[in-house]
Amino acid sequence: MKPAAAGRAFLCSFCLVLCSLCGAQVPWRSGDHEWKKLIMVHHWPTTVCMEVGNNCRSPPDYWTIHGLWADKAEECNRSWHFDFNEIKDLLQDMKMYWPDFLHSPSNRSSFWKHEWEKHGTCVAQLEALNSQQKYFGKGLDLYRGLALNSVLLKLGIRPSGNYYQISDIKDALASLYGVVPKVQCLPPRQDEEVQALGQIELCFTKDLQLRNCTDPAESPREPGGGRGRARPAGELWGLEVCEDGPVFYPPPPEGGR
């Protein structure tokens, strides 16, 4: 073979290999996606429904999973798309403990798709979470192990028309779990008196050991948002780290499940 022809053949082969590598699925990509904490996020469906204007379909009357997140990374592999077939064996528990009560039944897997593609692709750097089946399965395992619903009842913290103090809720949870949680609330509208309890986060190390959600060097408050001012009616700011002071733990509406 002539040198020129050999060179062309080698170049073609190299291009084919490069193309195949580019098309291959890379489970996790480093770079700007480093993270330290794994966050197990529970949300209170009644408050979620308040946030979206009560546009909910039979919200559960117990705390459910919002997601399993890395603390400082999102959308780490946009080529690793959600595959519903990978979690079919988890479907019964997913509908119960990780439900989407904001969308119609025909579109409820869109919530799981969002959680996997935004958060799952980042925590997949851990062997225990490096597939969709592992990610959602481990989320369910952590939810059951933490047993937040039972813990709150044991501590005497129940949905009520009376207000709680945020410090009391945080201290009670910390005394039982042995770590400091992060508690988020829905800020009050102009016609509301206090914030509403919306989300409780419990944090883990990469070895899946409980740890404090806030480091001593970190600020306990999140910047931005509408802190210190009422939220205009009809405007959604979303959940924020709760202000110290009273909080409303709204009872579920009649007809919840």
PDB file of C-alpha atoms in Angstrom:
ATOM      1  CA  MET A   1       0.000   0.000   0.000  1.00  0.00           C
ATOM      2  CA  LYS A   2       1.310   3.448  -0.878  1.00  0.00           C
ATOM      3  CA  PRO A   3       2.129   5.788   2.016  1.00  0.00           C
ATOM      4  CA  ALA A   4      -0.620   8.247   1.050  1.00  0.00           C
ATOM      5  CA  ALA A   5      -3.242   5.492   0.872  1.00  0.00           C
ATOM      6  CA  ALA A   6      -2.060   4.044   4.189  1.00  0.00           C
ATOM      7  CA  GLY A   7      -2.324   7.455   5.771  1.00  0.00           C
ATOM      8  CA  ARG A   8      -5.867   7.915   4.509  1.00  0.00           C
ATOM      9  CA  ALA A   9      -6.846   4.464   5.796  1.00  0.00           C
ATOM     10  CA  PHE A  10      -5.413   5.218   9.225  1.00  0.00           C
ATOM     11  CA  LEU A  11      -7.191   8.574   9.332  1.00  0.00           C
ATOM     12  CA  CYS A  12     -10.518   6.969   8.444  1.00  0.00           C
ATOM     13  CA  SER A  13     -10.087   4.328  11.112  1.00  0.00           C
ATOM     14  CA  PHE A  14      -9.192   6.970  13.689  1.00  0.00           C
ATOM     15  CA  CYS A  15     -12.306   8.983  12.815  1.00  0.00           C
ATOM     16  CA  LEU A  16     -14.523   5.925  13.166  1.00  0.00           C
ATOM     17  CA  VAL A  17     -13.120   5.174  16.611  1.00  0.00           C
ATOM     18  CA  LEU A  18     -13.523   8.796  17.667  1.00  0.00           C
ATOM     19  CA  CYS A  19     -17.134   8.862  16.486  1.00  0.00           C
ATOM     20  CA  SER A  20     -17.944   5.689  18.367  1.00  0.00           C
ATOM     21  CA  LEU A  21     -16.452   7.124  21.554  1.00  0.00           C
ATOM     22  CA  CYS A  22     -18.391  10.343  21.173  1.00  0.00           C
ATOM     23  CA  GLY A  23     -21.615   8.384  20.815  1.00  0.00           C
ATOM     24  CA  ALA A  24     -20.940   6.176  23.790  1.00  0.00           C
ATOM     25  CA  GLN A  25     -22.745   6.923  27.026  1.00  0.00           C
ATOM     26  CA  VAL A  26     -20.446   8.299  29.709  1.00  0.00           C
ATOM     27  CA  PRO A  27     -21.997   7.610  33.133  1.00  0.00           C
ATOM     28  CA  TRP A  28     -20.550  10.695  34.814  1.00  0.00           C
ATOM     29  CA  ARG A  29     -18.391  13.562  33.692  1.00  0.00           C
ATOM     30  CA  SER A  30     -16.061  15.405  36.029  1.00  0.00           C
ATOM     31  CA  GLY A  31     -15.001  18.994  35.729  1.00  0.00           C
ATOM     32  CA  ASP A  32     -17.520  21.563  36.933  1.00  0.00           C
ATOM     33  CA  HIS A  33     -19.722  18.941  38.579  1.00  0.00           C
ATOM     34  CA  GLU A  34     -17.859  18.241  41.822  1.00  0.00           C
ATOM     35  CA  TRP A  35     -20.046  17.925  44.892  1.00  0.00           C
ATOM     36  CA  LYS A  36     -19.715  17.028  48.579  1.00  0.00           C
ATOM     37  CA  LYS A  37     -23.143  16.304  50.013  1.00  0.00           C
ATOM     38  CA  LEU A  38     -25.988  14.022  49.006  1.00  0.00           C
ATOM     39  CA  ILE A  39     -29.332  15.536  49.937  1.00  0.00           C
ATOM     40  CA  MET A  40     -32.465  13.506  50.602  1.00  0.00           C
ATOM     41  CA  VAL A  41     -35.309  15.926  49.976  1.00  0.00           C
ATOM     42  CA  HIS A  42     -38.784  15.375  51.435  1.00  0.00           C
ATOM     43  CA  HIS A  43     -41.653  17.692  50.659  1.00  0.00           C
ATOM     44  CA  TRP A  44     -45.089  18.211  52.202  1.00  0.00           C
ATOM     45  CA  PRO A  45     -47.692  17.809  49.424  1.00  0.00           C
ATOM     46  CA  THR A  46     -50.199  20.222  50.948  1.00  0.00           C
ATOM     47  CA  THR A  47     -47.676  23.055  50.841  1.00  0.00           C
ATOM     48  CA  VAL A  48     -46.579  22.129  47.325  1.00  0.00           C
ATOM     49  CA  CYS A  49     -50.204  22.441  46.254  1.00  0.00           C
ATOM     50  CA  MET A  50     -50.414  25.851  47.953  1.00  0.00           C
ATOM     51  CA  GLU A  51     -47.354  26.933  45.993  1.00  0.00           C
ATOM     52  CA  VAL A  52     -48.862  26.018  42.620  1.00  0.00           C
ATOM     53  CA  GLY A  53     -52.273  27.445  43.386  1.00  0.00           C
ATOM     54  CA  ASN A  54     -53.891  24.224  44.639  1.00  0.00           C
ATOM     55  CA  ASN A  55     -53.713  22.671  41.182  1.00  0.00           C
ATOM     56  CA  CYS A  56     -53.193  19.177  42.581  1.00  0.00           C
ATOM     57  CA  ARG A  57     -54.774  15.824  42.027  1.00  0.00           C
ATOM     58  CA  SER A  58     -55.389  13.877  45.253  1.00  0.00           C
ATOM     59  CA  PRO A  59     -52.171  14.909  47.040  1.00  0.00           C
ATOM     60  CA  PRO A  60     -50.908  12.400  49.629  1.00  0.00           C
ATOM     61  CA  ASP A  61     -51.427  13.205  53.310  1.00  0.00           C
ATOM     62  CA  TYR A  62     -47.860  12.178  54.196  1.00  0.00           C
ATOM     63  CA  TRP A  63     -44.363  13.430  53.394  1.00  0.00           C
ATOM     64  CA  THR A  64     -43.101  12.194  50.035  1.00  0.00           C
ATOM     65  CA  ILE A  65     -39.816  12.264  48.145  1.00  0.00           C
ATOM     66  CA  HIS A  66     -38.918  15.324  46.130  1.00  0.00           C
ATOM     67  CA  GLY A  67     -35.529  14.046  45.083  1.00  0.00           C
ATOM     68  CA  LEU A  68     -32.038  12.808  45.848  1.00  0.00           C
ATOM     69  CA  TRP A  69     -29.654  15.632  44.979  1.00  0.00           C
ATOM     70  CA  ALA A  70     -26.004  16.564  44.895  1.00  0.00           C
ATOM     71  CA  ASP A  71     -25.356  19.823  46.714  1.00  0.00           C
ATOM     72  CA  LYS A  72     -23.430  21.647  43.980  1.00  0.00           C
ATOM     73  CA  ALA A  73     -24.126  20.009  40.644  1.00  0.00           C
ATOM     74  CA  GLU A  74     -26.937  19.736  38.106  1.00  0.00           C
ATOM     75  CA  GLU A  75     -27.398  18.124  34.683  1.00  0.00           C
ATOM     76  CA  CYS A  76     -24.010  16.425  34.676  1.00  0.00           C
ATOM     77  CA  ASN A  77     -24.656  14.303  31.572  1.00  0.00           C
ATOM     78  CA  ARG A  78     -27.302  15.573  29.169  1.00  0.00           C
ATOM     79  CA  SER A  79     -26.847  12.552  26.922  1.00  0.00           C
ATOM     80  CA  TRP A  80     -27.953  10.116  29.653  1.00  0.00           C
ATOM     81  CA  HIS A  81     -31.708  10.252  29.180  1.00  0.00           C
ATOM     82  CA  PHE A  82     -34.384   8.859  31.449  1.00  0.00           C
ATOM     83  CA  ASP A  83     -35.545   5.355  30.553  1.00  0.00           C
ATOM     84  CA  PHE A  84     -38.843   4.370  32.165  1.00  0.00           C
ATOM     85  CA  ASN A  85     -38.156   0.679  31.502  1.00  0.00           C
ATOM     86  CA  GLU A  86     -35.242   0.735  33.949  1.00  0.00           C
ATOM     87  CA  ILE A  87     -37.500   1.429  36.934  1.00  0.00           C
ATOM     88  CA  LYS A  88     -40.562  -0.664  36.098  1.00  0.00           C
ATOM     89  CA  ASP A  89     -39.881  -3.017  38.993  1.00  0.00           C
ATOM     90  CA  LEU A  90     -39.956   0.008  41.371  1.00  0.00           C
ATOM     91  CA  LEU A  91     -43.167   1.448  39.995  1.00  0.00           C
ATOM     92  CA  GLN A  92     -45.479   0.489  42.853  1.00  0.00           C
ATOM     93  CA  ASP A  93     -43.248   2.110  45.477  1.00  0.00           C
ATOM     94  CA  MET A  94     -42.493   5.079  43.224  1.00  0.00           C
ATOM     95  CA  LYS A  95     -46.190   5.882  42.883  1.00  0.00           C
ATOM     96  CA  MET A  96     -46.594   5.638  46.651  1.00  0.00           C
ATOM     97  CA  TYR A  97     -43.491   7.390  48.005  1.00  0.00           C
ATOM     98  CA  TRP A  98     -42.118   9.430  45.081  1.00  0.00           C
ATOM     99  CA  PRO A  99     -45.357  10.510  43.409  1.00  0.00           C
ATOM    100  CA  ASP A 100     -46.062  13.324  41.010  1.00  0.00           C
ATOM    101  CA  PHE A 101     -49.374  14.782  42.091  1.00  0.00           C
ATOM    102  CA  LEU A 102     -49.156  17.883  39.898  1.00  0.00           C
ATOM    103  CA  HIS A 103     -49.557  16.244  36.487  1.00  0.00           C
ATOM    104  CA  SER A 104     -52.126  13.971  34.905  1.00  0.00           C
ATOM    105  CA  PRO A 105     -51.553  10.204  35.336  1.00  0.00           C
ATOM    106  CA  SER A 106     -50.487   9.903  31.694  1.00  0.00           C
ATOM    107  CA  ASN A 107     -47.644  12.393  32.243  1.00  0.00           C
ATOM    108  CA  ARG A 108     -46.455  11.576  35.759  1.00  0.00           C
ATOM    109  CA  SER A 109     -43.180  10.005  34.716  1.00  0.00           C
ATOM    110  CA  SER A 110     -42.070  13.494  33.610  1.00  0.00           C
ATOM    111  CA  PHE A 111     -41.294  14.280  37.274  1.00  0.00           C
ATOM    112  CA  TRP A 112     -38.991  11.254  37.552  1.00  0.00           C
ATOM    113  CA  LYS A 113     -37.430  12.160  34.207  1.00  0.00           C
ATOM    114  CA  HIS A 114     -36.664  15.642  35.535  1.00  0.00           C
ATOM    115  CA  GLU A 115     -35.159  14.321  38.775  1.00  0.00           C
ATOM    116  CA  TRP A 116     -32.941  11.812  36.981  1.00  0.00           C
ATOM    117  CA  GLU A 117     -31.651  14.145  34.277  1.00  0.00           C
ATOM    118  CA  LYS A 118     -31.084  17.116  36.603  1.00  0.00           C
ATOM    119  CA  HIS A 119     -29.856  15.322  39.738  1.00  0.00           C
ATOM    120  CA  GLY A 120     -29.417  11.603  39.131  1.00  0.00           C
ATOM    121  CA  THR A 121     -26.820  12.086  36.423  1.00  0.00           C
ATOM    122  CA  CYS A 122     -24.652  13.923  38.972  1.00  0.00           C
ATOM    123  CA  VAL A 123     -24.870  11.580  41.946  1.00  0.00           C
ATOM    124  CA  ALA A 124     -24.251   8.682  39.532  1.00  0.00           C
ATOM    125  CA  GLN A 125     -20.541   9.128  40.159  1.00  0.00           C
ATOM    126  CA  LEU A 126     -21.183   6.921  43.203  1.00  0.00           C
ATOM    127  CA  GLU A 127     -21.234   3.198  42.490  1.00  0.00           C
ATOM    128  CA  ALA A 128     -24.311   2.832  44.677  1.00  0.00           C
ATOM    129  CA  LEU A 129     -26.189   5.266  42.407  1.00  0.00           C
ATOM    130  CA  ASN A 130     -24.648   4.687  38.972  1.00  0.00           C
ATOM    131  CA  SER A 131     -27.797   3.556  37.180  1.00  0.00           C
ATOM    132  CA  GLN A 132     -31.372   4.745  37.081  1.00  0.00           C
ATOM    133  CA  GLN A 133     -32.522   1.623  38.869  1.00  0.00           C
ATOM    134  CA  LYS A 134     -29.945   2.182  41.617  1.00  0.00           C
ATOM    135  CA  TYR A 135     -30.685   5.901  41.904  1.00  0.00           C
ATOM    136  CA  PHE A 136     -34.424   5.568  42.388  1.00  0.00           C
ATOM    137  CA  GLY A 137     -34.071   2.351  44.387  1.00  0.00           C
ATOM    138  CA  LYS A 138     -31.607   3.962  46.813  1.00  0.00           C
ATOM    139  CA  GLY A 139     -33.837   7.008  47.117  1.00  0.00           C
ATOM    140  CA  LEU A 140     -36.682   4.755  48.207  1.00  0.00           C
ATOM    141  CA  ASP A 141     -34.384   2.904  50.627  1.00  0.00           C
ATOM    142  CA  LEU A 142     -33.199   6.139  52.250  1.00  0.00           C
ATOM    143  CA  TYR A 143     -36.774   7.410  52.507  1.00  0.00           C
ATOM    144  CA  ARG A 144     -37.880   4.256  54.291  1.00  0.00           C
ATOM    145  CA  GLY A 145     -34.812   4.236  56.529  1.00  0.00           C
ATOM    146  CA  LEU A 146     -35.244   7.856  57.601  1.00  0.00           C
ATOM    147  CA  ALA A 147     -38.968   7.307  58.224  1.00  0.00           C
ATOM    148  CA  LEU A 148     -39.625  11.047  58.456  1.00  0.00           C
ATOM    149  CA  ASN A 149     -43.396  10.657  58.782  1.00  0.00           C
ATOM    150  CA  SER A 150     -43.057   8.375  61.809  1.00  0.00           C
ATOM    151  CA  VAL A 151     -40.316  10.516  63.327  1.00  0.00           C
ATOM    152  CA  LEU A 152     -42.426  13.675  63.174  1.00  0.00           C
ATOM    153  CA  LEU A 153     -45.371  11.896  64.783  1.00  0.00           C
ATOM    154  CA  LYS A 154     -43.096  10.495  67.489  1.00  0.00           C
ATOM    155  CA  LEU A 155     -41.879  14.029  68.208  1.00  0.00           C
ATOM    156  CA  GLY A 156     -45.470  15.268  68.452  1.00  0.00           C
ATOM    157  CA  ILE A 157     -45.166  17.372  65.311  1.00  0.00           C
ATOM    158  CA  ARG A 158     -48.423  17.021  63.389  1.00  0.00           C
ATOM    159  CA  PRO A 159     -50.264  19.149  60.832  1.00  0.00           C
ATOM    160  CA  SER A 160     -52.244  21.686  62.823  1.00  0.00           C
ATOM    161  CA  GLY A 161     -54.036  24.980  62.742  1.00  0.00           C
ATOM    162  CA  ASN A 162     -51.717  26.089  65.534  1.00  0.00           C
ATOM    163  CA  TYR A 163     -48.230  27.336  64.768  1.00  0.00           C
ATOM    164  CA  TYR A 164     -44.903  25.741  65.601  1.00  0.00           C
ATOM    165  CA  GLN A 165     -41.540  27.424  66.070  1.00  0.00           C
ATOM    166  CA  ILE A 166     -38.979  26.589  63.381  1.00  0.00           C
ATOM    167  CA  SER A 167     -36.262  26.225  66.007  1.00  0.00           C
ATOM    168  CA  ASP A 168     -38.346  23.632  67.856  1.00  0.00           C
ATOM    169  CA  ILE A 169     -38.807  21.544  64.702  1.00  0.00           C
ATOM    170  CA  LYS A 170     -35.121  21.700  63.777  1.00  0.00           C
ATOM    171  CA  ASP A 171     -33.960  20.923  67.316  1.00  0.00           C
ATOM    172  CA  ALA A 172     -36.368  18.003  67.627  1.00  0.00           C
ATOM    173  CA  LEU A 173     -35.239  16.468  64.333  1.00  0.00           C
ATOM    174  CA  ALA A 174     -31.574  17.017  65.195  1.00  0.00           C
ATOM    175  CA  SER A 175     -32.032  15.307  68.559  1.00  0.00           C
ATOM    176  CA  LEU A 176     -33.384  12.175  66.917  1.00  0.00           C
ATOM    177  CA  TYR A 177     -31.278  11.970  63.742  1.00  0.00           C
ATOM    178  CA  GLY A 178     -28.107  13.269  65.364  1.00  0.00           C
ATOM    179  CA  VAL A 179     -27.485  15.772  62.538  1.00  0.00           C
ATOM    180  CA  VAL A 180     -28.777  19.224  61.621  1.00  0.00           C
ATOM    181  CA  PRO A 181     -31.429  19.159  58.867  1.00  0.00           C
ATOM    182  CA  LYS A 182     -32.343  21.927  56.463  1.00  0.00           C
ATOM    183  CA  VAL A 183     -35.950  23.101  56.680  1.00  0.00           C
ATOM    184  CA  GLN A 184     -37.590  25.137  53.937  1.00  0.00           C
ATOM    185  CA  CYS A 185     -40.830  27.080  53.913  1.00  0.00           C
ATOM    186  CA  LEU A 186     -43.209  28.800  51.539  1.00  0.00           C
ATOM    187  CA  PRO A 187     -43.104  32.542  52.344  1.00  0.00           C
ATOM    188  CA  PRO A 188     -46.442  34.113  53.316  1.00  0.00           C
ATOM    189  CA  ARG A 189     -48.573  35.948  50.830  1.00  0.00           C
ATOM    190  CA  GLN A 190     -49.803  39.414  51.705  1.00  0.00           C
ATOM    191  CA  ASP A 191     -52.988  37.967  53.194  1.00  0.00           C
ATOM    192  CA  GLU A 192     -51.169  35.285  55.216  1.00  0.00           C
ATOM    193  CA  GLU A 193     -49.642  35.579  58.663  1.00  0.00           C
ATOM    194  CA  VAL A 194     -46.762  33.125  58.603  1.00  0.00           C
ATOM    195  CA  GLN A 195     -44.625  30.905  56.416  1.00  0.00           C
ATOM    196  CA  ALA A 196     -45.758  27.344  55.653  1.00  0.00           C
ATOM    197  CA  LEU A 197     -43.616  24.264  56.276  1.00  0.00           C
ATOM    198  CA  GLY A 198     -42.748  22.836  52.874  1.00  0.00           C
ATOM    199  CA  GLN A 199     -39.556  20.803  52.688  1.00  0.00           C
ATOM    200  CA  ILE A 200     -37.195  18.926  54.990  1.00  0.00           C
ATOM    201  CA  GLU A 201     -33.755  17.895  53.782  1.00  0.00           C
ATOM    202  CA  LEU A 202     -31.450  15.375  55.425  1.00  0.00           C
ATOM    203  CA  CYS A 203     -27.897  15.139  54.169  1.00  0.00           C
ATOM    204  CA  PHE A 204     -25.433  12.314  53.629  1.00  0.00           C
ATOM    205  CA  THR A 205     -21.746  11.934  52.893  1.00  0.00           C
ATOM    206  CA  LYS A 206     -20.646  10.148  49.742  1.00  0.00           C
ATOM    207  CA  ASP A 207     -20.364   7.059  51.964  1.00  0.00           C
ATOM    208  CA  LEU A 208     -24.102   7.429  52.655  1.00  0.00           C
ATOM    209  CA  GLN A 209     -23.599   8.390  56.295  1.00  0.00           C
ATOM    210  CA  LEU A 210     -25.802  11.086  57.802  1.00  0.00           C
ATOM    211  CA  ARG A 211     -24.108  14.476  58.194  1.00  0.00           C
ATOM    212  CA  ASN A 212     -25.128  18.044  58.968  1.00  0.00           C
ATOM    213  CA  CYS A 213     -26.749  19.837  56.067  1.00  0.00           C
ATOM    214  CA  THR A 214     -24.983  23.090  56.932  1.00  0.00           C
ATOM    215  CA  ASP A 215     -21.267  23.333  57.619  1.00  0.00           C
ATOM    216  CA  PRO A 216     -20.111  25.824  60.275  1.00  0.00           C
ATOM    217  CA  ALA A 217     -18.414  27.878  57.556  1.00  0.00           C
ATOM    218  CA  GLU A 218     -21.574  28.050  55.459  1.00  0.00           C
ATOM    219  CA  SER A 219     -24.256  30.669  55.815  1.00  0.00           C
ATOM    220  CA  PRO A 220     -27.474  29.234  57.264  1.00  0.00           C
ATOM    221  CA  ARG A 221     -29.494  31.417  54.922  1.00  0.00           C
ATOM    222  CA  GLU A 222     -29.793  31.356  51.176  1.00  0.00           C
ATOM    223  CA  PRO A 223     -29.288  34.592  49.246  1.00  0.00           C
ATOM    224  CA  GLY A 224     -31.910  36.280  47.128  1.00  0.00           C
ATOM    225  CA  GLY A 225     -35.612  35.604  47.055  1.00  0.00           C
ATOM    226  CA  GLY A 226     -38.143  37.612  48.977  1.00  0.00           C
ATOM    227  CA  ARG A 227     -36.729  37.453  52.470  1.00  0.00           C
ATOM    228  CA  GLY A 228     -38.083  39.992  54.842  1.00  0.00           C
ATOM    229  CA  ARG A 229     -41.029  41.079  52.693  1.00  0.00           C
ATOM    230  CA  ALA A 230     -44.488  39.723  51.971  1.00  0.00           C
ATOM    231  CA  ARG A 231     -45.082  37.851  48.759  1.00  0.00           C
ATOM    232  CA  PRO A 232     -47.664  39.509  46.487  1.00  0.00           C
ATOM    233  CA  ALA A 233     -50.753  37.421  45.859  1.00  0.00           C
ATOM    234  CA  GLY A 234     -50.417  35.299  42.753  1.00  0.00           C
ATOM    235  CA  GLU A 235     -46.619  35.522  42.666  1.00  0.00           C
ATOM    236  CA  LEU A 236     -44.672  32.313  43.303  1.00  0.00           C
ATOM    237  CA  TRP A 237     -41.265  32.650  44.860  1.00  0.00           C
ATOM    238  CA  GLY A 238     -40.833  29.009  45.691  1.00  0.00           C
ATOM    239  CA  LEU A 239     -39.449  27.501  48.870  1.00  0.00           C
ATOM    240  CA  GLU A 240     -36.750  29.213  50.895  1.00  0.00           C
ATOM    241  CA  VAL A 241     -34.811  28.417  54.046  1.00  0.00           C
ATOM    242  CA  CYS A 242     -37.332  29.086  56.816  1.00  0.00           C
ATOM    243  CA  GLU A 243     -37.115  32.289  58.806  1.00  0.00           C
ATOM    244  CA  ASP A 244     -36.691  31.855  62.544  1.00  0.00           C
ATOM    245  CA  GLY A 245     -40.082  32.208  64.186  1.00  0.00           C
ATOM    246  CA  PRO A 246     -43.547  30.706  63.773  1.00  0.00           C
ATOM    247  CA  VAL A 247     -44.464  28.302  60.997  1.00  0.00           C
ATOM    248  CA  PHE A 248     -47.729  26.809  59.792  1.00  0.00           C
ATOM    249  CA  TYR A 249     -47.769  23.042  59.183  1.00  0.00           C
ATOM    250  CA  PRO A 250     -50.925  22.934  57.032  1.00  0.00           C
ATOM    251  CA  PRO A 251     -53.286  19.978  57.471  1.00  0.00           C
ATOM    252  CA  PRO A 252     -53.998  18.090  54.248  1.00  0.00           C
ATOM    253  CA  PRO A 253     -57.280  18.911  52.517  1.00  0.00           C
ATOM    254  CA  GLU A 254     -60.176  16.528  52.751  1.00  0.00           C
ATOM    255  CA  GLY A 255     -59.962  14.006  49.978  1.00  0.00           C
ATOM    256  CA  GLY A 256     -56.198  13.553  50.245  1.00  0.00           C
ATOM    257  CA  ARG A 257     -54.887  10.033  50.206  1.00  0.00           C
TER     258      ARG A 257
END
